[in-house]
Amino acid sequence: AEKFGWSFVLSSFLPNAEELEYAEVDPEAEDWVAVDKAYWRSPEGPGTSYKYRENHPVIHVSHRDSADYCKWVGKRLPGEREWEAAARAGHFGPKNRTLYTWGEEQTTDVAKEYANLWGDGDFPWENKAEDGWRATSPVKTFKPNAFGLYDMTGNVWEWVRGGKHKNRIVRGGSYVDSFDGSFNHAATLGARATLHGTTTTGNVGFRCVKSPQKRVEYHYVYEDDEESGGAQLVMEGVDGKRKYSQQNAGSDDEEDYDEFDEDIAHDPTNPRPDERRGRKKVIKPRTLTSDEL
């Protein structure tokens, strides 16, 4: 918005209604007006301020603005699948998938406790503010989801990673949307739209995420197993004693030794074959599992 000198503002939020007579509108969304000098410090244009909105999500930022800010603070934009997994908070299986953060109820009385949406008024001129807000609301105003995350539905659309420059992805819906899709988007957990990467508007923002440090796990392998690429099979009896198989048996000229023969008397001064083998601490390979079939 700062680079181009203008941004989109909802028509009913214009400080001066006379601007509607000559203002340019978005051809695909005629309720959004291009306002000169509107940007994050002046959300509705000259004469307006972000003051008293410091705890609201930032708006009038492009995809690059958002990504650069995240990088500046040592974080990043979330990936789309990552975002949806966080939004659904564990409710993504065939038996527990829900339509909304709060469940399946499609009533304003329930939705207003969990999300900043438009409500029952006629868009874009009548917002009854059932949830207490006509536009953006402070973060943590509404109840979090099961993961403790706020505003995963409503308030502002959120840029995520992915897509092409002309079709960048936003998720989550915003305060101009309805819970049932009767106007604008349906603010479900699957709400998704694409915008040009340079688009800036009064209902699009972002959130930063940071990946946790991966925990490195180690295990021990026998040195000859590591060289041969095999794995040692170890069986533990009910008494806690381990018995080692001959999976990586030696050459044919070695003594035929049955490691599982309990009748063989071992010389305590002569270590058993499995005890003579050196072991090495190595990084345990990461294993990805999924229950999605």
PDB file of C-alpha atoms in Angstrom:
ATOM      1  CA  ALA A   1       0.000   0.000   0.000  1.00  0.00           C
ATOM      2  CA  GLU A   2       2.853   2.396   0.801  1.00  0.00           C
ATOM      3  CA  LYS A   3       4.593   1.578  -2.484  1.00  0.00           C
ATOM      4  CA  PHE A   4       1.541   2.108  -4.690  1.00  0.00           C
ATOM      5  CA  GLY A   5       0.055   4.949  -2.637  1.00  0.00           C
ATOM      6  CA  TRP A   6      -3.418   3.462  -2.199  1.00  0.00           C
ATOM      7  CA  SER A   7      -5.293   0.473  -0.816  1.00  0.00           C
ATOM      8  CA  PHE A   8      -8.799  -0.984  -0.737  1.00  0.00           C
ATOM      9  CA  VAL A   9     -11.197   0.179   1.997  1.00  0.00           C
ATOM     10  CA  LEU A  10     -14.726  -1.065   2.590  1.00  0.00           C
ATOM     11  CA  SER A  11     -17.173   1.510   1.199  1.00  0.00           C
ATOM     12  CA  SER A  12     -19.134   1.840   4.450  1.00  0.00           C
ATOM     13  CA  PHE A  13     -15.925   2.719   6.310  1.00  0.00           C
ATOM     14  CA  LEU A  14     -15.033   5.767   4.222  1.00  0.00           C
ATOM     15  CA  PRO A  15     -14.693   8.883   6.418  1.00  0.00           C
ATOM     16  CA  ASN A  16     -16.275  10.968   3.658  1.00  0.00           C
ATOM     17  CA  ALA A  17     -19.250   9.435   1.848  1.00  0.00           C
ATOM     18  CA  GLU A  18     -18.771  11.856  -1.074  1.00  0.00           C
ATOM     19  CA  GLU A  19     -15.701   9.861  -2.105  1.00  0.00           C
ATOM     20  CA  LEU A  20     -18.026   7.161  -3.419  1.00  0.00           C
ATOM     21  CA  GLU A  21     -19.087   9.425  -6.282  1.00  0.00           C
ATOM     22  CA  TYR A  22     -15.680   9.478  -7.939  1.00  0.00           C
ATOM     23  CA  ALA A  23     -13.730   6.655  -6.288  1.00  0.00           C
ATOM     24  CA  GLU A  24     -12.510   3.626  -8.184  1.00  0.00           C
ATOM     25  CA  VAL A  25     -13.805   0.275  -7.007  1.00  0.00           C
ATOM     26  CA  ASP A  26     -12.603  -3.268  -7.354  1.00  0.00           C
ATOM     27  CA  PRO A  27     -14.390  -4.654 -10.464  1.00  0.00           C
ATOM     28  CA  GLU A  28     -14.679  -8.057  -8.772  1.00  0.00           C
ATOM     29  CA  ALA A  29     -15.792  -6.650  -5.406  1.00  0.00           C
ATOM     30  CA  GLU A  30     -17.634  -3.381  -5.874  1.00  0.00           C
ATOM     31  CA  ASP A  31     -17.987  -2.747  -2.144  1.00  0.00           C
ATOM     32  CA  TRP A  32     -14.234  -2.162  -1.881  1.00  0.00           C
ATOM     33  CA  VAL A  33     -12.975   1.299  -2.821  1.00  0.00           C
ATOM     34  CA  ALA A  34      -9.438   2.276  -3.811  1.00  0.00           C
ATOM     35  CA  VAL A  35      -8.481   5.017  -1.344  1.00  0.00           C
ATOM     36  CA  ASP A  36      -5.394   7.160  -1.867  1.00  0.00           C
ATOM     37  CA  LYS A  37      -2.865   7.123   0.976  1.00  0.00           C
ATOM     38  CA  ALA A  38      -4.655   4.343   2.836  1.00  0.00           C
ATOM     39  CA  TYR A  39      -2.134   2.009   4.449  1.00  0.00           C
ATOM     40  CA  TRP A  40      -1.517   0.342   7.786  1.00  0.00           C
ATOM     41  CA  ARG A  41      -0.918   3.596   9.670  1.00  0.00           C
ATOM     42  CA  SER A  42      -4.036   5.203   8.145  1.00  0.00           C
ATOM     43  CA  PRO A  43      -6.378   2.233   7.650  1.00  0.00           C
ATOM     44  CA  GLU A  44      -9.270   4.241   6.151  1.00  0.00           C
ATOM     45  CA  GLY A  45      -7.138   6.896   4.459  1.00  0.00           C
ATOM     46  CA  PRO A  46      -5.970  10.393   5.447  1.00  0.00           C
ATOM     47  CA  GLY A  47      -7.349  11.582   8.756  1.00  0.00           C
ATOM     48  CA  THR A  48      -7.606   8.088  10.228  1.00  0.00           C
ATOM     49  CA  SER A  49      -5.093   6.375  12.465  1.00  0.00           C
ATOM     50  CA  TYR A  50      -4.093   2.986  13.781  1.00  0.00           C
ATOM     51  CA  LYS A  51      -3.931   4.490  17.266  1.00  0.00           C
ATOM     52  CA  TYR A  52      -6.116   2.614  19.750  1.00  0.00           C
ATOM     53  CA  ARG A  53      -5.829  -0.356  17.390  1.00  0.00           C
ATOM     54  CA  GLU A  54      -2.299  -1.425  18.327  1.00  0.00           C
ATOM     55  CA  ASN A  55      -3.541  -4.843  19.464  1.00  0.00           C
ATOM     56  CA  HIS A  56      -5.520  -5.443  16.276  1.00  0.00           C
ATOM     57  CA  PRO A  57      -4.083  -7.481  13.406  1.00  0.00           C
ATOM     58  CA  VAL A  58      -2.175  -5.338  10.923  1.00  0.00           C
ATOM     59  CA  ILE A  59      -3.966  -4.769   7.605  1.00  0.00           C
ATOM     60  CA  HIS A  60      -3.140  -3.238   4.205  1.00  0.00           C
ATOM     61  CA  VAL A  61      -0.088  -5.474   3.791  1.00  0.00           C
ATOM     62  CA  SER A  62       0.828  -7.453   0.691  1.00  0.00           C
ATOM     63  CA  HIS A  63       2.104 -11.010   0.610  1.00  0.00           C
ATOM     64  CA  ARG A  64       5.703  -9.803   0.307  1.00  0.00           C
ATOM     65  CA  ASP A  65       5.231  -7.290   3.135  1.00  0.00           C
ATOM     66  CA  SER A  66       4.035 -10.114   5.349  1.00  0.00           C
ATOM     67  CA  ALA A  67       6.785 -12.560   4.381  1.00  0.00           C
ATOM     68  CA  ASP A  68       9.504  -9.924   4.835  1.00  0.00           C
ATOM     69  CA  TYR A  69       8.236  -8.955   8.269  1.00  0.00           C
ATOM     70  CA  CYS A  70       8.136 -12.586   9.384  1.00  0.00           C
ATOM     71  CA  LYS A  71      11.711 -13.039   8.193  1.00  0.00           C
ATOM     72  CA  TRP A  72      12.772  -9.861  10.002  1.00  0.00           C
ATOM     73  CA  VAL A  73      11.519 -11.233  13.350  1.00  0.00           C
ATOM     74  CA  GLY A  74      13.100 -14.643  12.741  1.00  0.00           C
ATOM     75  CA  LYS A  75       9.914 -16.422  11.770  1.00  0.00           C
ATOM     76  CA  ARG A  76       7.950 -17.201   8.587  1.00  0.00           C
ATOM     77  CA  LEU A  77       4.496 -17.424   7.067  1.00  0.00           C
ATOM     78  CA  PRO A  78       2.743 -20.751   7.695  1.00  0.00           C
ATOM     79  CA  GLY A  79       2.265 -23.269   4.928  1.00  0.00           C
ATOM     80  CA  GLU A  80      -1.324 -23.898   3.894  1.00  0.00           C
ATOM     81  CA  ARG A  81      -1.572 -27.457   5.200  1.00  0.00           C
ATOM     82  CA  GLU A  82       0.232 -26.356   8.335  1.00  0.00           C
ATOM     83  CA  TRP A  83      -2.275 -23.525   8.773  1.00  0.00           C
ATOM     84  CA  GLU A  84      -5.281 -25.801   8.330  1.00  0.00           C
ATOM     85  CA  ALA A  85      -3.929 -28.405  10.745  1.00  0.00           C
ATOM     86  CA  ALA A  86      -3.534 -25.643  13.336  1.00  0.00           C
ATOM     87  CA  ALA A  87      -7.008 -24.255  12.597  1.00  0.00           C
ATOM     88  CA  ARG A  88      -8.732 -27.637  12.887  1.00  0.00           C
ATOM     89  CA  ALA A  89      -6.871 -28.359  16.137  1.00  0.00           C
ATOM     90  CA  GLY A  90      -7.135 -32.125  15.822  1.00  0.00           C
ATOM     91  CA  HIS A  91     -10.655 -32.137  14.342  1.00  0.00           C
ATOM     92  CA  PHE A  92      -9.796 -33.319  10.844  1.00  0.00           C
ATOM     93  CA  GLY A  93     -10.665 -36.994  10.797  1.00  0.00           C
ATOM     94  CA  PRO A  94     -13.796 -38.520   9.295  1.00  0.00           C
ATOM     95  CA  LYS A  95     -15.339 -38.974  12.749  1.00  0.00           C
ATOM     96  CA  ASN A  96     -14.529 -35.645  14.389  1.00  0.00           C
ATOM     97  CA  ARG A  97     -14.276 -33.121  11.544  1.00  0.00           C
ATOM     98  CA  THR A  98     -16.279 -29.959  12.256  1.00  0.00           C
ATOM     99  CA  LEU A  99     -17.423 -27.158   9.990  1.00  0.00           C
ATOM    100  CA  TYR A 100     -16.459 -24.339  12.331  1.00  0.00           C
ATOM    101  CA  THR A 101     -14.081 -23.739  15.186  1.00  0.00           C
ATOM    102  CA  TRP A 102     -17.005 -23.993  17.594  1.00  0.00           C
ATOM    103  CA  GLY A 103     -18.626 -27.066  16.039  1.00  0.00           C
ATOM    104  CA  GLU A 104     -21.584 -27.294  13.671  1.00  0.00           C
ATOM    105  CA  GLU A 105     -24.046 -24.680  15.003  1.00  0.00           C
ATOM    106  CA  GLN A 106     -24.988 -22.059  12.395  1.00  0.00           C
ATOM    107  CA  THR A 107     -26.301 -19.294  14.613  1.00  0.00           C
ATOM    108  CA  THR A 108     -24.948 -15.831  15.297  1.00  0.00           C
ATOM    109  CA  ASP A 109     -25.481 -16.310  19.035  1.00  0.00           C
ATOM    110  CA  VAL A 110     -22.909 -19.113  19.034  1.00  0.00           C
ATOM    111  CA  ALA A 111     -20.553 -17.708  16.377  1.00  0.00           C
ATOM    112  CA  LYS A 112     -20.158 -14.345  18.129  1.00  0.00           C
ATOM    113  CA  GLU A 113     -18.367 -16.064  21.012  1.00  0.00           C
ATOM    114  CA  TYR A 114     -15.672 -17.494  18.754  1.00  0.00           C
ATOM    115  CA  ALA A 115     -15.170 -15.281  15.705  1.00  0.00           C
ATOM    116  CA  ASN A 116     -15.363 -11.708  14.455  1.00  0.00           C
ATOM    117  CA  LEU A 117     -17.819 -11.952  11.555  1.00  0.00           C
ATOM    118  CA  TRP A 118     -20.319  -9.544  10.004  1.00  0.00           C
ATOM    119  CA  GLY A 119     -23.373 -10.881  11.766  1.00  0.00           C
ATOM    120  CA  ASP A 120     -27.038 -10.605  10.760  1.00  0.00           C
ATOM    121  CA  GLY A 121     -26.970  -7.084   9.292  1.00  0.00           C
ATOM    122  CA  ASP A 122     -27.175  -6.309   5.575  1.00  0.00           C
ATOM    123  CA  PHE A 123     -23.699  -6.088   4.054  1.00  0.00           C
ATOM    124  CA  PRO A 124     -22.008  -3.602   3.607  1.00  0.00           C
ATOM    125  CA  TRP A 125     -24.054  -0.861   5.287  1.00  0.00           C
ATOM    126  CA  GLU A 126     -25.568  -2.498   8.346  1.00  0.00           C
ATOM    127  CA  ASN A 127     -23.322  -4.155  10.887  1.00  0.00           C
ATOM    128  CA  LYS A 128     -25.142  -4.736  14.163  1.00  0.00           C
ATOM    129  CA  ALA A 129     -21.879  -5.652  15.913  1.00  0.00           C
ATOM    130  CA  GLU A 130     -23.365  -8.620  17.723  1.00  0.00           C
ATOM    131  CA  ASP A 131     -19.813  -9.696  18.497  1.00  0.00           C
ATOM    132  CA  GLY A 132     -18.910  -6.202  19.701  1.00  0.00           C
ATOM    133  CA  TRP A 133     -16.945  -5.081  16.621  1.00  0.00           C
ATOM    134  CA  ARG A 134     -17.748  -3.546  13.245  1.00  0.00           C
ATOM    135  CA  ALA A 135     -14.258  -3.993  11.806  1.00  0.00           C
ATOM    136  CA  THR A 136     -11.109  -5.670  13.136  1.00  0.00           C
ATOM    137  CA  SER A 137     -10.951  -6.683  16.773  1.00  0.00           C
ATOM    138  CA  PRO A 138      -8.013  -7.054  19.171  1.00  0.00           C
ATOM    139  CA  VAL A 139      -6.228 -10.374  19.138  1.00  0.00           C
ATOM    140  CA  LYS A 140      -7.436 -12.726  21.917  1.00  0.00           C
ATOM    141  CA  THR A 141     -10.884 -11.101  22.047  1.00  0.00           C
ATOM    142  CA  PHE A 142     -12.633 -14.357  21.183  1.00  0.00           C
ATOM    143  CA  LYS A 143     -12.249 -17.871  22.514  1.00  0.00           C
ATOM    144  CA  PRO A 144      -9.251 -19.870  21.244  1.00  0.00           C
ATOM    145  CA  ASN A 145      -9.468 -23.253  19.571  1.00  0.00           C
ATOM    146  CA  ALA A 146      -8.364 -26.525  21.176  1.00  0.00           C
ATOM    147  CA  PHE A 147      -4.712 -25.718  20.400  1.00  0.00           C
ATOM    148  CA  GLY A 148      -4.958 -22.339  22.118  1.00  0.00           C
ATOM    149  CA  LEU A 149      -4.826 -20.385  18.841  1.00  0.00           C
ATOM    150  CA  TYR A 150      -6.916 -17.250  18.361  1.00  0.00           C
ATOM    151  CA  ASP A 151      -8.745 -15.850  15.327  1.00  0.00           C
ATOM    152  CA  MET A 152      -8.243 -18.873  13.088  1.00  0.00           C
ATOM    153  CA  THR A 153     -11.693 -17.949  11.770  1.00  0.00           C
ATOM    154  CA  GLY A 154     -12.754 -14.370  11.096  1.00  0.00           C
ATOM    155  CA  ASN A 155     -11.181 -11.002  11.938  1.00  0.00           C
ATOM    156  CA  VAL A 156      -8.819 -10.878   8.907  1.00  0.00           C
ATOM    157  CA  TRP A 157      -7.823 -13.194   6.099  1.00  0.00           C
ATOM    158  CA  GLU A 158      -4.278 -14.477   6.586  1.00  0.00           C
ATOM    159  CA  TRP A 159      -1.581 -14.796   3.954  1.00  0.00           C
ATOM    160  CA  VAL A 160       0.091 -18.217   3.822  1.00  0.00           C
ATOM    161  CA  ARG A 161       3.006 -19.578   1.842  1.00  0.00           C
ATOM    162  CA  GLY A 162       2.416 -21.055  -1.564  1.00  0.00           C
ATOM    163  CA  GLY A 163       0.592 -20.187  -4.735  1.00  0.00           C
ATOM    164  CA  LYS A 164       1.834 -18.072  -7.625  1.00  0.00           C
ATOM    165  CA  HIS A 165       2.421 -14.328  -7.580  1.00  0.00           C
ATOM    166  CA  LYS A 166      -0.944 -13.663  -9.253  1.00  0.00           C
ATOM    167  CA  ASN A 167      -2.738 -16.209  -7.069  1.00  0.00           C
ATOM    168  CA  ARG A 168      -1.414 -16.034  -3.537  1.00  0.00           C
ATOM    169  CA  ILE A 169      -3.422 -17.901  -0.911  1.00  0.00           C
ATOM    170  CA  VAL A 170      -5.306 -16.468   2.059  1.00  0.00           C
ATOM    171  CA  ARG A 171      -7.098 -18.523   4.690  1.00  0.00           C
ATOM    172  CA  GLY A 172      -9.558 -18.058   7.528  1.00  0.00           C
ATOM    173  CA  GLY A 173     -12.162 -15.529   6.405  1.00  0.00           C
ATOM    174  CA  SER A 174     -12.580 -12.038   7.854  1.00  0.00           C
ATOM    175  CA  TYR A 175     -14.973  -9.668   9.607  1.00  0.00           C
ATOM    176  CA  VAL A 176     -16.888  -9.045   6.338  1.00  0.00           C
ATOM    177  CA  ASP A 177     -17.796 -12.714   5.929  1.00  0.00           C
ATOM    178  CA  SER A 178     -20.831 -14.659   7.091  1.00  0.00           C
ATOM    179  CA  PHE A 179     -20.827 -17.978   8.877  1.00  0.00           C
ATOM    180  CA  ASP A 180     -23.229 -19.533   6.350  1.00  0.00           C
ATOM    181  CA  GLY A 181     -22.024 -17.931   3.103  1.00  0.00           C
ATOM    182  CA  SER A 182     -25.232 -15.935   2.592  1.00  0.00           C
ATOM    183  CA  PHE A 183     -22.922 -13.069   1.557  1.00  0.00           C
ATOM    184  CA  ASN A 184     -19.210 -12.974   0.872  1.00  0.00           C
ATOM    185  CA  HIS A 185     -17.394 -16.131   2.000  1.00  0.00           C
ATOM    186  CA  ALA A 186     -18.626 -18.771   4.397  1.00  0.00           C
ATOM    187  CA  ALA A 187     -16.261 -18.507   7.359  1.00  0.00           C
ATOM    188  CA  THR A 188     -15.709 -22.235   7.799  1.00  0.00           C
ATOM    189  CA  LEU A 189     -12.437 -23.884   8.757  1.00  0.00           C
ATOM    190  CA  GLY A 190     -11.935 -24.589   5.063  1.00  0.00           C
ATOM    191  CA  ALA A 191     -12.400 -20.939   3.994  1.00  0.00           C
ATOM    192  CA  ARG A 192      -9.883 -20.198   1.256  1.00  0.00           C
ATOM    193  CA  ALA A 193      -9.354 -17.534  -1.391  1.00  0.00           C
ATOM    194  CA  THR A 194      -6.622 -16.359  -3.751  1.00  0.00           C
ATOM    195  CA  LEU A 195      -5.453 -12.791  -4.310  1.00  0.00           C
ATOM    196  CA  HIS A 196      -2.805 -11.110  -6.393  1.00  0.00           C
ATOM    197  CA  GLY A 197       0.388 -10.990  -4.356  1.00  0.00           C
ATOM    198  CA  THR A 198       0.426  -7.170  -4.406  1.00  0.00           C
ATOM    199  CA  THR A 199      -3.152  -6.831  -3.120  1.00  0.00           C
ATOM    200  CA  THR A 200      -3.582  -4.777   0.043  1.00  0.00           C
ATOM    201  CA  THR A 201      -6.941  -4.293   1.689  1.00  0.00           C
ATOM    202  CA  GLY A 202      -8.608  -3.581   5.001  1.00  0.00           C
ATOM    203  CA  ASN A 203      -9.446  -7.201   5.773  1.00  0.00           C
ATOM    204  CA  VAL A 204      -6.227  -9.072   4.953  1.00  0.00           C
ATOM    205  CA  GLY A 205      -3.362  -9.572   7.383  1.00  0.00           C
ATOM    206  CA  PHE A 206      -1.068 -12.404   8.449  1.00  0.00           C
ATOM    207  CA  ARG A 207       0.407 -14.325  11.349  1.00  0.00           C
ATOM    208  CA  CYS A 208       3.991 -15.446  11.924  1.00  0.00           C
ATOM    209  CA  VAL A 209       5.008 -18.970  12.850  1.00  0.00           C
ATOM    210  CA  LYS A 210       8.232 -20.607  13.926  1.00  0.00           C
ATOM    211  CA  SER A 211       9.185 -24.251  13.580  1.00  0.00           C
ATOM    212  CA  PRO A 212      10.199 -26.014  16.793  1.00  0.00           C
ATOM    213  CA  GLN A 213      13.736 -27.274  16.962  1.00  0.00           C
ATOM    214  CA  LYS A 214      13.798 -30.866  15.827  1.00  0.00           C
ATOM    215  CA  ARG A 215      14.753 -33.299  18.552  1.00  0.00           C
ATOM    216  CA  VAL A 216      17.612 -35.531  17.495  1.00  0.00           C
ATOM    217  CA  GLU A 217      17.206 -39.109  18.687  1.00  0.00           C
ATOM    218  CA  TYR A 218      20.036 -41.590  18.885  1.00  0.00           C
ATOM    219  CA  HIS A 219      20.304 -45.329  19.090  1.00  0.00           C
ATOM    220  CA  TYR A 220      23.136 -47.856  19.112  1.00  0.00           C
ATOM    221  CA  VAL A 221      24.092 -50.174  16.283  1.00  0.00           C
ATOM    222  CA  TYR A 222      26.816 -52.737  15.928  1.00  0.00           C
ATOM    223  CA  GLU A 223      29.622 -51.436  13.769  1.00  0.00           C
ATOM    224  CA  ASP A 224      29.472 -54.297  11.279  1.00  0.00           C
ATOM    225  CA  ASP A 225      25.678 -53.890  11.045  1.00  0.00           C
ATOM    226  CA  GLU A 226      26.126 -50.247  10.123  1.00  0.00           C
ATOM    227  CA  GLU A 227      28.674 -51.147   7.446  1.00  0.00           C
ATOM    228  CA  SER A 228      26.518 -53.843   5.951  1.00  0.00           C
ATOM    229  CA  GLY A 229      23.353 -51.802   6.198  1.00  0.00           C
ATOM    230  CA  GLY A 230      21.626 -54.561   8.154  1.00  0.00           C
ATOM    231  CA  ALA A 231      19.806 -54.458  11.435  1.00  0.00           C
ATOM    232  CA  GLN A 232      20.434 -56.618  14.437  1.00  0.00           C
ATOM    233  CA  LEU A 233      17.455 -58.562  15.664  1.00  0.00           C
ATOM    234  CA  VAL A 234      17.348 -58.642  19.425  1.00  0.00           C
ATOM    235  CA  MET A 235      14.732 -60.603  21.340  1.00  0.00           C
ATOM    236  CA  GLU A 236      14.120 -60.106  25.013  1.00  0.00           C
ATOM    237  CA  GLY A 237      12.587 -62.820  27.101  1.00  0.00           C
ATOM    238  CA  VAL A 238      10.167 -62.460  29.989  1.00  0.00           C
ATOM    239  CA  ASP A 239      13.126 -62.671  32.326  1.00  0.00           C
ATOM    240  CA  GLY A 240      14.649 -59.570  30.751  1.00  0.00           C
ATOM    241  CA  LYS A 241      17.543 -61.451  29.143  1.00  0.00           C
ATOM    242  CA  ARG A 242      18.359 -60.574  25.563  1.00  0.00           C
ATOM    243  CA  LYS A 243      18.962 -63.174  22.898  1.00  0.00           C
ATOM    244  CA  TYR A 244      20.709 -62.209  19.700  1.00  0.00           C
ATOM    245  CA  SER A 245      19.888 -63.797  16.375  1.00  0.00           C
ATOM    246  CA  GLN A 246      22.328 -64.858  13.685  1.00  0.00           C
ATOM    247  CA  GLN A 247      20.898 -62.418  11.163  1.00  0.00           C
ATOM    248  CA  ASN A 248      24.350 -61.070  10.399  1.00  0.00           C
ATOM    249  CA  ALA A 249      26.197 -64.301  10.751  1.00  0.00           C
ATOM    250  CA  GLY A 250      29.871 -64.487   9.923  1.00  0.00           C
ATOM    251  CA  SER A 251      31.589 -66.460   7.181  1.00  0.00           C
ATOM    252  CA  ASP A 252      31.138 -70.199   6.695  1.00  0.00           C
ATOM    253  CA  ASP A 253      34.555 -70.995   8.117  1.00  0.00           C
ATOM    254  CA  GLU A 254      33.584 -69.549  11.501  1.00  0.00           C
ATOM    255  CA  GLU A 255      32.592 -71.873  14.274  1.00  0.00           C
ATOM    256  CA  ASP A 256      28.970 -72.935  14.084  1.00  0.00           C
ATOM    257  CA  TYR A 257      27.678 -71.257  17.211  1.00  0.00           C
ATOM    258  CA  ASP A 258      24.118 -71.353  18.377  1.00  0.00           C
ATOM    259  CA  GLU A 259      23.547 -68.167  20.338  1.00  0.00           C
ATOM    260  CA  PHE A 260      20.151 -69.356  21.502  1.00  0.00           C
ATOM    261  CA  ASP A 261      21.371 -72.631  22.940  1.00  0.00           C
ATOM    262  CA  GLU A 262      20.855 -72.243  26.666  1.00  0.00           C
ATOM    263  CA  ASP A 263      22.788 -75.480  27.359  1.00  0.00           C
ATOM    264  CA  ILE A 264      26.159 -74.072  26.248  1.00  0.00           C
ATOM    265  CA  ALA A 265      28.367 -73.129  29.169  1.00  0.00           C
ATOM    266  CA  HIS A 266      30.192 -69.861  28.519  1.00  0.00           C
ATOM    267  CA  ASP A 267      33.661 -69.149  29.830  1.00  0.00           C
ATOM    268  CA  PRO A 268      33.379 -65.884  31.833  1.00  0.00           C
ATOM    269  CA  THR A 269      36.944 -64.983  30.831  1.00  0.00           C
ATOM    270  CA  ASN A 270      36.072 -65.294  27.156  1.00  0.00           C
ATOM    271  CA  PRO A 271      33.339 -62.796  26.087  1.00  0.00           C
ATOM    272  CA  ARG A 272      30.532 -64.115  23.981  1.00  0.00           C
ATOM    273  CA  PRO A 273      30.543 -63.217  20.250  1.00  0.00           C
ATOM    274  CA  ASP A 274      27.781 -60.652  20.714  1.00  0.00           C
ATOM    275  CA  GLU A 275      29.750 -59.022  23.549  1.00  0.00           C
ATOM    276  CA  ARG A 276      32.931 -58.691  21.458  1.00  0.00           C
ATOM    277  CA  ARG A 277      31.216 -56.652  18.775  1.00  0.00           C
ATOM    278  CA  GLY A 278      31.688 -52.916  19.044  1.00  0.00           C
ATOM    279  CA  ARG A 279      28.683 -50.650  19.177  1.00  0.00           C
ATOM    280  CA  LYS A 280      28.360 -47.104  17.880  1.00  0.00           C
ATOM    281  CA  LYS A 281      25.967 -44.284  18.736  1.00  0.00           C
ATOM    282  CA  VAL A 282      24.231 -43.024  15.573  1.00  0.00           C
ATOM    283  CA  ILE A 283      21.330 -40.713  14.749  1.00  0.00           C
ATOM    284  CA  LYS A 284      18.057 -42.593  14.614  1.00  0.00           C
ATOM    285  CA  PRO A 285      16.334 -42.192  11.229  1.00  0.00           C
ATOM    286  CA  ARG A 286      13.162 -40.141  11.344  1.00  0.00           C
ATOM    287  CA  THR A 287       9.993 -42.065  10.557  1.00  0.00           C
ATOM    288  CA  LEU A 288       6.862 -40.408   9.242  1.00  0.00           C
ATOM    289  CA  THR A 289       3.568 -42.175   9.846  1.00  0.00           C
ATOM    290  CA  SER A 290       0.051 -41.400   8.694  1.00  0.00           C
ATOM    291  CA  ASP A 291      -3.376 -42.865   9.426  1.00  0.00           C
ATOM    292  CA  GLU A 292      -4.886 -41.367   6.277  1.00  0.00           C
ATOM    293  CA  LEU A 293      -5.762 -44.144   3.830  1.00  0.00           C
TER     294      LEU A 293
END
